[in-house]
Amino acid sequence: MTTENISVPEELLSALRRHKRVLIAAHARPDPDAMGSSLAMAWALRSTGLDALVFNEDGLPPFLHFLTLPGPVLTSLDSLPCDPDLVVCLDCGDRARLGETIQPLLDRVPSVNIDHHLDNPLFGTEANWVEPGMAATGELVAYIAKALRAPLHGALAEALYVAISADTGNFSYGNTTPGALRLVAEMVEEGLDLPRLREAMENNWTEARLRLWGRIMQKVRILEDGKLAAALITLEDMKSCNASREDSEGIVEQLRRLSGVRVALMLREEEKDGKIQVKASLRSSGRDNVQKVAAQFGGGGHRNAAGATIALDAEKALAVMQPYIRFVWNRLQ
Ligand code: AMP
Ligand code: MN
Ligand code: MN
């Protein structure tokens, strides 16, 4: 797919041009693609004279505080003077991933759905633009910005770069499209300061993160004759390192680096409404499909990066997931 033959669906552009009170929302617990594409979309709409608001149930993550914001990232809809007339949903493989707060609004307000996940059920009521072949939702937003004649520079470009570089593992995963690379080249030509951005993105570890990584790496389990590496992070691990959810981001990618590993798994316990649950993150390479494993547990994602939330503790979740994970390599033999 080249940049030249990508065309943004006309009904999407028309919805963006027609509505005046736009609310932009991405999945809860935002990763850099969710938040970067939200901010970039707000900047792109602003260049057309429209002040869109950005909402995220869990707000701006601390590791993205260096980005210049088009306005505050709302975590509640209570302060809105009235309903928006359009909700722009970004990077959500299904509607539920937007979180609970926004669901009643989505029942009564038109929406557009812009995403790159497999099996997206096209939940937008006005338009859907879902391209699983795209590296990041940020890539789709870049083409929308171009179609709206918003120049890819300044804070808009920084937000897009953060989105695209994160979802491609800094342009190393199989989803790194020529189009994504061309967009970055174009933004660098427009003055994007890559060394400064990389510095802000990478050299920002908390001590809690360092301690958590040390503790978890020590007890990683190598299973299935070396084909599965699993990191179990208990509530106790999190507490004793004073770690936040963000501090565990990236561990699963490190496990995938072990020679011979086909599936890397992270199971991080968390408490919700007084009950224990586990956030599962799966990673693979090439044709090994972990999205199918996540889908068995009500989650989803992409072929090589997928996730799910399971109402079990980490040990039990590992036990129920292992047979499905085995299927990843057995299917190919
Ligand atoms: P993560 O492991 O959270 O970094 O997520 C990897 C990929 O799986 C991302 O594309 C997520 O959007 C997707 N994903 C993670 N958790 C879920 C879930 N509960 N339901 C659907 N997709 C998910
Ligand atoms: Mn995402
Ligand atoms: Mn994404």
mmCIF file of C-alpha atoms and ligand atoms in Angstrom:
data_model
loop_
_atom_site.group_PDB
_atom_site.id
_atom_site.type_symbol
_atom_site.label_atom_id
_atom_site.label_comp_id
_atom_site.label_asym_id
_atom_site.label_seq_id
_atom_site.Cartn_x
_atom_site.Cartn_y
_atom_site.Cartn_z
ATOM 1 C CA MET A 1 0.000 0.000 0.000
ATOM 2 C CA THR A 2 1.561 3.307 -0.951
ATOM 3 C CA THR A 3 0.748 6.753 0.341
ATOM 4 C CA GLU A 4 -0.424 7.718 -3.099
ATOM 5 C CA ASN A 5 -3.328 5.276 -3.338
ATOM 6 C CA ILE A 6 -4.745 5.766 0.151
ATOM 7 C CA SER A 7 -7.968 7.655 0.104
ATOM 8 C CA VAL A 8 -9.866 8.635 3.206
ATOM 9 C CA PRO A 9 -13.513 7.544 2.899
ATOM 10 C CA GLU A 10 -15.634 10.464 1.740
ATOM 11 C CA GLU A 11 -18.357 9.806 4.340
ATOM 12 C CA LEU A 12 -15.744 10.120 7.088
ATOM 13 C CA LEU A 13 -14.419 13.446 5.806
ATOM 14 C CA SER A 14 -17.936 14.691 5.315
ATOM 15 C CA ALA A 15 -18.862 13.740 8.922
ATOM 16 C CA LEU A 16 -15.767 15.558 10.204
ATOM 17 C CA ARG A 17 -16.590 18.653 8.133
ATOM 18 C CA ARG A 18 -20.308 18.670 8.892
ATOM 19 C CA HIS A 19 -20.231 18.550 12.692
ATOM 20 C CA LYS A 20 -19.148 21.438 14.877
ATOM 21 C CA ARG A 21 -19.035 20.032 18.418
ATOM 22 C CA VAL A 22 -16.649 17.093 18.130
ATOM 23 C CA LEU A 23 -15.435 14.897 20.962
ATOM 24 C CA ILE A 24 -12.393 12.713 20.292
ATOM 25 C CA ALA A 25 -12.013 9.513 22.307
ATOM 26 C CA ALA A 26 -9.656 6.533 22.239
ATOM 27 C CA HIS A 27 -9.413 3.329 24.240
ATOM 28 C CA ALA A 28 -9.125 3.479 28.013
ATOM 29 C CA ARG A 29 -5.660 2.925 29.476
ATOM 30 C CA PRO A 30 -4.302 4.720 26.457
ATOM 31 C CA ASP A 31 -1.098 3.610 24.819
ATOM 32 C CA PRO A 32 0.915 6.081 22.727
ATOM 33 C CA ASP A 33 -1.111 5.270 19.587
ATOM 34 C CA ALA A 34 -4.442 5.891 21.338
ATOM 35 C CA MET A 35 -3.320 9.165 22.887
ATOM 36 C CA GLY A 36 -1.081 10.332 20.028
ATOM 37 C CA SER A 37 -3.800 9.787 17.431
ATOM 38 C CA SER A 38 -6.359 11.581 19.674
ATOM 39 C CA LEU A 39 -4.138 14.636 20.062
ATOM 40 C CA ALA A 40 -3.170 14.643 16.382
ATOM 41 C CA MET A 41 -6.829 14.455 15.383
ATOM 42 C CA ALA A 42 -7.595 17.442 17.642
ATOM 43 C CA TRP A 43 -4.717 19.419 16.089
ATOM 44 C CA ALA A 44 -5.871 18.515 12.570
ATOM 45 C CA LEU A 45 -9.444 19.626 13.284
ATOM 46 C CA ARG A 46 -8.169 22.806 14.907
ATOM 47 C CA SER A 47 -6.361 23.691 11.682
ATOM 48 C CA THR A 48 -9.796 23.691 10.019
ATOM 49 C CA GLY A 49 -11.053 26.150 12.643
ATOM 50 C CA LEU A 50 -12.794 23.590 14.836
ATOM 51 C CA ASP A 51 -11.994 23.273 18.560
ATOM 52 C CA ALA A 52 -12.486 19.569 19.240
ATOM 53 C CA LEU A 53 -12.278 18.201 22.779
ATOM 54 C CA VAL A 54 -10.236 15.141 23.725
ATOM 55 C CA PHE A 55 -11.624 12.633 26.207
ATOM 56 C CA ASN A 56 -9.968 9.566 27.669
ATOM 57 C CA GLU A 57 -11.337 7.596 30.583
ATOM 58 C CA ASP A 58 -7.851 7.248 32.070
ATOM 59 C CA GLY A 59 -6.472 10.611 30.969
ATOM 60 C CA LEU A 60 -3.044 11.532 29.636
ATOM 61 C CA PRO A 61 -0.460 8.952 30.782
ATOM 62 C CA PRO A 62 2.535 10.451 32.628
ATOM 63 C CA PHE A 63 4.994 9.143 30.018
ATOM 64 C CA LEU A 64 3.379 11.442 27.424
ATOM 65 C CA HIS A 65 3.421 14.611 29.526
ATOM 66 C CA PHE A 66 6.103 16.048 27.254
ATOM 67 C CA LEU A 67 3.628 16.423 24.362
ATOM 68 C CA THR A 68 2.101 19.833 23.624
ATOM 69 C CA LEU A 69 -1.650 19.544 24.120
ATOM 70 C CA PRO A 70 -4.385 21.164 22.050
ATOM 71 C CA GLY A 71 -6.345 21.479 25.322
ATOM 72 C CA PRO A 72 -6.934 19.463 28.495
ATOM 73 C CA VAL A 73 -7.569 15.724 28.158
ATOM 74 C CA LEU A 74 -10.960 15.254 29.815
ATOM 75 C CA THR A 75 -11.463 12.235 32.060
ATOM 76 C CA SER A 76 -15.113 13.007 32.787
ATOM 77 C CA LEU A 77 -17.981 14.146 30.596
ATOM 78 C CA ASP A 78 -19.731 16.006 33.446
ATOM 79 C CA SER A 79 -18.148 19.342 32.584
ATOM 80 C CA LEU A 80 -19.433 19.365 28.979
ATOM 81 C CA PRO A 81 -21.967 22.198 28.580
ATOM 82 C CA CYS A 82 -23.967 20.030 26.149
ATOM 83 C CA ASP A 83 -23.648 16.805 24.155
ATOM 84 C CA PRO A 84 -21.163 16.818 21.293
ATOM 85 C CA ASP A 85 -22.735 16.272 17.890
ATOM 86 C CA LEU A 86 -20.093 13.717 16.848
ATOM 87 C CA VAL A 87 -17.784 11.334 18.709
ATOM 88 C CA VAL A 88 -14.584 10.339 16.899
ATOM 89 C CA CYS A 89 -13.494 6.908 18.205
ATOM 90 C CA LEU A 90 -9.824 6.051 17.697
ATOM 91 C CA ASP A 91 -7.749 2.873 18.059
ATOM 92 C CA CYS A 92 -10.614 0.812 19.509
ATOM 93 C CA GLY A 93 -11.057 -2.752 18.258
ATOM 94 C CA ASP A 94 -14.565 -2.614 19.713
ATOM 95 C CA ARG A 95 -16.810 -0.068 21.378
ATOM 96 C CA ALA A 96 -16.353 -1.403 24.900
ATOM 97 C CA ARG A 97 -12.644 -0.512 24.821
ATOM 98 C CA LEU A 98 -13.575 3.184 25.054
ATOM 99 C CA GLY A 99 -14.433 2.519 28.705
ATOM 100 C CA GLU A 100 -17.662 2.708 30.656
ATOM 101 C CA THR A 101 -17.998 6.480 31.097
ATOM 102 C CA ILE A 102 -18.652 7.246 27.442
ATOM 103 C CA GLN A 103 -21.034 4.362 26.624
ATOM 104 C CA PRO A 104 -24.318 6.250 27.361
ATOM 105 C CA LEU A 105 -23.125 9.122 25.154
ATOM 106 C CA LEU A 106 -22.391 6.716 22.302
ATOM 107 C CA ASP A 107 -25.955 5.405 22.568
ATOM 108 C CA ARG A 108 -27.362 8.829 21.711
ATOM 109 C CA VAL A 109 -24.722 10.666 19.645
ATOM 110 C CA PRO A 110 -23.441 9.795 16.130
ATOM 111 C CA SER A 111 -19.932 8.406 15.932
ATOM 112 C CA VAL A 112 -17.145 7.601 13.503
ATOM 113 C CA ASN A 113 -14.788 4.689 14.083
ATOM 114 C CA ILE A 114 -11.160 4.972 12.913
ATOM 115 C CA ASP A 115 -9.023 1.944 13.719
ATOM 116 C CA HIS A 116 -6.525 -0.705 12.626
ATOM 117 C CA HIS A 117 -7.506 -3.746 14.740
ATOM 118 C CA LEU A 118 -8.499 -7.107 13.295
ATOM 119 C CA ASP A 119 -12.171 -8.017 13.718
ATOM 120 C CA ASN A 120 -13.338 -4.459 14.408
ATOM 121 C CA PRO A 121 -17.147 -4.760 14.255
ATOM 122 C CA LEU A 122 -17.567 -1.358 12.512
ATOM 123 C CA PHE A 123 -19.476 0.211 15.405
ATOM 124 C CA GLY A 124 -19.379 3.791 14.065
ATOM 125 C CA THR A 125 -22.843 5.072 13.187
ATOM 126 C CA GLU A 126 -21.770 7.742 10.630
ATOM 127 C CA ALA A 127 -18.607 6.242 9.150
ATOM 128 C CA ASN A 128 -16.062 3.490 9.725
ATOM 129 C CA TRP A 129 -12.485 3.507 8.488
ATOM 130 C CA VAL A 130 -10.809 0.301 9.636
ATOM 131 C CA GLU A 131 -7.537 -0.746 8.023
ATOM 132 C CA PRO A 132 -5.808 -3.694 9.742
ATOM 133 C CA GLY A 133 -2.950 -3.239 7.268
ATOM 134 C CA MET A 134 -2.052 0.129 8.756
ATOM 135 C CA ALA A 135 0.771 0.299 11.288
ATOM 136 C CA ALA A 136 -1.075 2.535 13.722
ATOM 137 C CA THR A 137 -4.265 4.524 14.059
ATOM 138 C CA GLY A 138 -1.855 7.459 13.943
ATOM 139 C CA GLU A 139 -1.096 6.517 10.345
ATOM 140 C CA LEU A 140 -4.803 6.788 9.461
ATOM 141 C CA VAL A 141 -5.032 10.120 11.278
ATOM 142 C CA ALA A 142 -2.030 11.379 9.276
ATOM 143 C CA TYR A 143 -3.921 10.718 6.045
ATOM 144 C CA ILE A 144 -7.012 12.418 7.478
ATOM 145 C CA ALA A 145 -4.878 15.437 8.449
ATOM 146 C CA LYS A 146 -3.526 15.579 4.902
ATOM 147 C CA ALA A 147 -7.031 15.358 3.460
ATOM 148 C CA LEU A 148 -8.061 18.249 5.739
ATOM 149 C CA ARG A 149 -4.984 20.155 4.494
ATOM 150 C CA ALA A 150 -3.442 20.280 7.992
ATOM 151 C CA PRO A 151 0.360 20.546 7.661
ATOM 152 C CA LEU A 152 2.209 17.655 9.332
ATOM 153 C CA HIS A 153 4.446 19.753 11.541
ATOM 154 C CA GLY A 154 4.773 21.008 15.128
ATOM 155 C CA ALA A 155 2.663 19.406 17.861
ATOM 156 C CA LEU A 156 0.537 17.528 15.319
ATOM 157 C CA ALA A 157 3.603 15.794 13.873
ATOM 158 C CA GLU A 158 4.987 14.977 17.332
ATOM 159 C CA ALA A 159 1.721 13.302 18.342
ATOM 160 C CA LEU A 160 1.662 11.314 15.089
ATOM 161 C CA TYR A 161 5.264 10.220 15.472
ATOM 162 C CA VAL A 162 4.650 9.002 19.032
ATOM 163 C CA ALA A 163 1.630 7.005 17.823
ATOM 164 C CA ILE A 164 3.306 5.418 14.814
ATOM 165 C CA SER A 165 6.698 4.720 16.366
ATOM 166 C CA ALA A 166 5.145 3.028 19.416
ATOM 167 C CA ASP A 167 2.826 0.697 17.488
ATOM 168 C CA THR A 168 5.620 -0.353 15.120
ATOM 169 C CA GLY A 169 8.138 -1.003 17.938
ATOM 170 C CA ASN A 170 10.147 1.943 16.688
ATOM 171 C CA PHE A 171 9.743 0.830 13.054
ATOM 172 C CA SER A 172 10.873 -2.737 13.630
ATOM 173 C CA TYR A 173 7.712 -4.919 13.676
ATOM 174 C CA GLY A 174 6.185 -6.591 10.652
ATOM 175 C CA ASN A 175 3.466 -3.923 10.544
ATOM 176 C CA THR A 176 5.970 -1.203 9.592
ATOM 177 C CA THR A 177 4.535 -0.075 6.285
ATOM 178 C CA PRO A 178 6.392 1.911 3.627
ATOM 179 C CA GLY A 179 3.610 4.455 4.090
ATOM 180 C CA ALA A 180 4.445 4.883 7.788
ATOM 181 C CA LEU A 181 8.131 5.352 6.968
ATOM 182 C CA ARG A 182 7.273 7.867 4.254
ATOM 183 C CA LEU A 183 5.108 9.835 6.686
ATOM 184 C CA VAL A 184 7.968 10.072 9.161
ATOM 185 C CA ALA A 185 10.363 11.126 6.411
ATOM 186 C CA GLU A 186 7.893 13.818 5.419
ATOM 187 C CA MET A 187 7.552 15.031 9.009
ATOM 188 C CA VAL A 188 11.342 15.139 9.468
ATOM 189 C CA GLU A 189 11.548 17.236 6.310
ATOM 190 C CA GLU A 190 8.998 19.532 7.951
ATOM 191 C CA GLY A 191 11.280 19.955 10.966
ATOM 192 C CA LEU A 192 10.335 17.117 13.362
ATOM 193 C CA ASP A 193 13.154 16.918 15.939
ATOM 194 C CA LEU A 194 13.692 13.142 16.236
ATOM 195 C CA PRO A 195 16.569 13.092 18.764
ATOM 196 C CA ARG A 196 14.654 15.386 21.134
ATOM 197 C CA LEU A 197 11.509 13.268 20.844
ATOM 198 C CA ARG A 198 13.347 9.976 21.372
ATOM 199 C CA GLU A 199 15.053 11.450 24.413
ATOM 200 C CA ALA A 200 11.670 12.456 25.854
ATOM 201 C CA MET A 201 10.139 9.053 25.034
ATOM 202 C CA GLU A 202 12.945 6.814 26.243
ATOM 203 C CA ASN A 203 14.855 8.440 29.089
ATOM 204 C CA ASN A 204 11.970 8.859 31.468
ATOM 205 C CA TRP A 205 11.999 5.731 33.626
ATOM 206 C CA THR A 206 10.773 5.896 37.195
ATOM 207 C CA GLU A 207 12.724 4.116 39.906
ATOM 208 C CA ALA A 208 9.620 1.982 40.513
ATOM 209 C CA ARG A 209 9.807 0.798 36.911
ATOM 210 C CA LEU A 210 13.442 -0.197 37.226
ATOM 211 C CA ARG A 211 12.776 -2.116 40.467
ATOM 212 C CA LEU A 212 9.722 -3.860 39.022
ATOM 213 C CA TRP A 213 11.572 -4.954 35.898
ATOM 214 C CA GLY A 214 14.442 -6.364 37.988
ATOM 215 C CA ARG A 215 12.058 -8.291 40.198
ATOM 216 C CA ILE A 216 9.930 -9.667 37.362
ATOM 217 C CA MET A 217 12.837 -10.635 35.082
ATOM 218 C CA GLN A 218 14.291 -12.773 37.883
ATOM 219 C CA LYS A 219 11.229 -14.990 37.923
ATOM 220 C CA VAL A 220 10.200 -15.144 34.274
ATOM 221 C CA ARG A 221 9.051 -18.672 33.412
ATOM 222 C CA ILE A 222 10.359 -20.394 30.326
ATOM 223 C CA LEU A 223 7.781 -23.013 29.349
ATOM 224 C CA GLU A 224 6.768 -25.276 26.465
ATOM 225 C CA ASP A 225 10.355 -26.297 25.597
ATOM 226 C CA GLY A 226 11.395 -22.637 25.405
ATOM 227 C CA LYS A 227 8.599 -21.572 23.077
ATOM 228 C CA LEU A 228 6.681 -19.651 25.758
ATOM 229 C CA ALA A 229 8.103 -17.012 28.112
ATOM 230 C CA ALA A 230 5.681 -15.823 30.776
ATOM 231 C CA ALA A 231 6.011 -12.987 33.276
ATOM 232 C CA LEU A 232 3.524 -13.133 36.127
ATOM 233 C CA ILE A 233 3.169 -9.853 38.003
ATOM 234 C CA THR A 234 1.204 -10.190 41.222
ATOM 235 C CA LEU A 235 -0.474 -7.441 43.209
ATOM 236 C CA GLU A 236 2.281 -7.992 45.761
ATOM 237 C CA ASP A 237 4.991 -7.352 43.106
ATOM 238 C CA MET A 238 3.298 -4.101 42.139
ATOM 239 C CA LYS A 239 2.858 -2.980 45.727
ATOM 240 C CA SER A 240 6.329 -3.781 46.938
ATOM 241 C CA CYS A 241 7.879 -1.838 44.020
ATOM 242 C CA ASN A 242 5.371 1.005 44.348
ATOM 243 C CA ALA A 243 4.770 0.431 40.626
ATOM 244 C CA SER A 244 1.966 1.764 38.446
ATOM 245 C CA ARG A 245 0.363 0.066 35.444
ATOM 246 C CA GLU A 246 2.588 2.100 33.105
ATOM 247 C CA ASP A 247 5.723 0.780 34.828
ATOM 248 C CA SER A 248 5.016 -2.701 33.463
ATOM 249 C CA GLU A 249 4.677 -1.517 29.848
ATOM 250 C CA GLY A 250 7.447 -2.987 27.704
ATOM 251 C CA ILE A 251 8.263 -6.075 29.775
ATOM 252 C CA VAL A 252 6.456 -8.408 27.381
ATOM 253 C CA GLU A 253 8.456 -7.072 24.414
ATOM 254 C CA GLN A 254 11.669 -7.986 26.227
ATOM 255 C CA LEU A 255 10.489 -11.590 26.693
ATOM 256 C CA ARG A 256 9.924 -11.899 22.962
ATOM 257 C CA ARG A 257 13.650 -11.252 22.515
ATOM 258 C CA LEU A 258 14.625 -14.627 24.000
ATOM 259 C CA SER A 259 15.944 -16.905 21.308
ATOM 260 C CA GLY A 260 13.443 -19.687 20.540
ATOM 261 C CA VAL A 261 10.463 -17.954 22.136
ATOM 262 C CA ARG A 262 7.376 -17.999 19.906
ATOM 263 C CA VAL A 263 4.934 -16.403 22.356
ATOM 264 C CA ALA A 264 5.726 -13.866 25.070
ATOM 265 C CA LEU A 265 3.089 -13.446 27.754
ATOM 266 C CA MET A 266 2.699 -10.953 30.541
ATOM 267 C CA LEU A 267 0.004 -11.451 33.169
ATOM 268 C CA ARG A 268 -0.382 -8.482 35.475
ATOM 269 C CA GLU A 269 -2.809 -8.709 38.356
ATOM 270 C CA GLU A 270 -5.053 -5.811 39.228
ATOM 271 C CA GLU A 271 -8.011 -5.208 41.491
ATOM 272 C CA LYS A 272 -11.375 -4.091 40.186
ATOM 273 C CA ASP A 273 -14.410 -3.591 42.418
ATOM 274 C CA GLY A 274 -12.685 -5.577 45.148
ATOM 275 C CA LYS A 275 -12.035 -8.564 42.847
ATOM 276 C CA ILE A 276 -8.796 -9.757 41.335
ATOM 277 C CA GLN A 277 -8.366 -9.836 37.565
ATOM 278 C CA VAL A 278 -5.420 -10.111 35.248
ATOM 279 C CA LYS A 279 -4.375 -8.018 32.280
ATOM 280 C CA ALA A 280 -2.836 -10.336 29.686
ATOM 281 C CA SER A 281 -0.454 -9.065 26.999
ATOM 282 C CA LEU A 282 0.704 -11.407 24.238
ATOM 283 C CA ARG A 283 3.416 -10.910 21.644
ATOM 284 C CA SER A 284 4.632 -13.071 18.751
ATOM 285 C CA SER A 285 6.390 -12.680 15.398
ATOM 286 C CA GLY A 286 5.673 -13.458 11.776
ATOM 287 C CA ARG A 287 2.761 -15.808 11.139
ATOM 288 C CA ASP A 288 2.278 -16.789 14.794
ATOM 289 C CA ASN A 289 -1.144 -15.384 15.621
ATOM 290 C CA VAL A 290 -1.740 -14.345 19.245
ATOM 291 C CA GLN A 291 -4.846 -12.325 18.400
ATOM 292 C CA LYS A 292 -6.705 -15.637 18.192
ATOM 293 C CA VAL A 293 -5.588 -16.524 21.720
ATOM 294 C CA ALA A 294 -6.671 -13.148 23.120
ATOM 295 C CA ALA A 295 -10.010 -13.450 21.316
ATOM 296 C CA GLN A 296 -10.700 -16.732 23.208
ATOM 297 C CA PHE A 297 -10.673 -14.654 26.399
ATOM 298 C CA GLY A 298 -12.807 -11.762 25.172
ATOM 299 C CA GLY A 299 -9.838 -9.639 24.081
ATOM 300 C CA GLY A 300 -8.284 -8.875 20.739
ATOM 301 C CA GLY A 301 -5.599 -6.879 18.979
ATOM 302 C CA HIS A 302 -3.293 -7.732 16.108
ATOM 303 C CA ARG A 303 -1.628 -10.922 14.862
ATOM 304 C CA ASN A 304 1.627 -10.220 16.733
ATOM 305 C CA ALA A 305 0.354 -8.068 19.639
ATOM 306 C CA ALA A 306 -2.852 -8.754 21.492
ATOM 307 C CA GLY A 307 -4.376 -8.437 24.920
ATOM 308 C CA ALA A 308 -7.276 -9.403 27.136
ATOM 309 C CA THR A 309 -8.559 -8.939 30.665
ATOM 310 C CA ILE A 310 -9.399 -12.164 32.481
ATOM 311 C CA ALA A 311 -11.256 -12.529 35.786
ATOM 312 C CA LEU A 312 -8.666 -14.844 37.387
ATOM 313 C CA ASP A 313 -5.399 -14.423 39.257
ATOM 314 C CA ALA A 314 -2.146 -14.699 37.302
ATOM 315 C CA GLU A 315 -1.445 -18.380 38.123
ATOM 316 C CA LYS A 316 -4.910 -19.525 37.114
ATOM 317 C CA ALA A 317 -4.905 -17.365 33.996
ATOM 318 C CA LEU A 318 -1.621 -18.965 32.894
ATOM 319 C CA ALA A 319 -3.094 -22.434 33.416
ATOM 320 C CA VAL A 320 -6.187 -21.721 31.309
ATOM 321 C CA MET A 321 -4.293 -19.865 28.580
ATOM 322 C CA GLN A 322 -1.455 -22.340 28.048
ATOM 323 C CA PRO A 323 -3.454 -24.864 25.955
ATOM 324 C CA TYR A 324 -4.648 -22.085 23.643
ATOM 325 C CA ILE A 325 -1.130 -20.674 23.370
ATOM 326 C CA ARG A 326 0.149 -24.120 22.316
ATOM 327 C CA PHE A 327 -2.268 -23.877 19.448
ATOM 328 C CA VAL A 328 -0.243 -20.947 18.049
ATOM 329 C CA TRP A 329 2.606 -23.194 16.931
ATOM 330 C CA ASN A 330 0.712 -26.469 16.588
ATOM 331 C CA ARG A 331 -1.573 -24.879 14.004
ATOM 332 C CA LEU A 332 1.400 -24.183 11.746
ATOM 333 C CA GLN A 333 2.978 -27.638 11.856
HETATM 334 P P1 AMP B 1 -1.301 -4.536 25.076
HETATM 335 O O1 AMP B 1 -0.867 -5.908 25.370
HETATM 336 O O2 AMP B 1 -2.228 -3.964 26.085
HETATM 337 O O3 AMP B 1 -0.140 -3.629 24.767
HETATM 338 O O4 AMP B 1 -2.173 -4.613 23.752
HETATM 339 C C1 AMP B 1 -1.706 -5.149 22.559
HETATM 340 C C2 AMP B 1 -2.765 -4.981 21.485
HETATM 341 O O5 AMP B 1 -3.942 -5.709 21.857
HETATM 342 C C3 AMP B 1 -3.227 -3.554 21.288
HETATM 343 O O6 AMP B 1 -3.456 -3.360 19.913
HETATM 344 C C4 AMP B 1 -4.502 -3.458 22.036
HETATM 345 O O7 AMP B 1 -5.368 -2.530 21.467
HETATM 346 C C5 AMP B 1 -5.062 -4.865 21.958
HETATM 347 N N1 AMP B 1 -5.767 -5.182 23.202
HETATM 348 C C6 AMP B 1 -5.247 -5.170 24.432
HETATM 349 N N2 AMP B 1 -6.161 -5.515 25.370
HETATM 350 C C7 AMP B 1 -7.317 -5.747 24.692
HETATM 351 C C8 AMP B 1 -8.648 -6.108 25.088
HETATM 352 N N3 AMP B 1 -8.989 -6.317 26.364
HETATM 353 N N4 AMP B 1 -9.572 -6.228 24.108
HETATM 354 C C9 AMP B 1 -9.246 -6.022 22.823
HETATM 355 N N5 AMP B 1 -8.021 -5.682 22.392
HETATM 356 C C10 AMP B 1 -7.057 -5.541 23.297
HETATM 357 MN MN MN B 2 -3.796 1.072 21.228
HETATM 358 MN MN MN B 3 -2.958 1.081 17.669
#
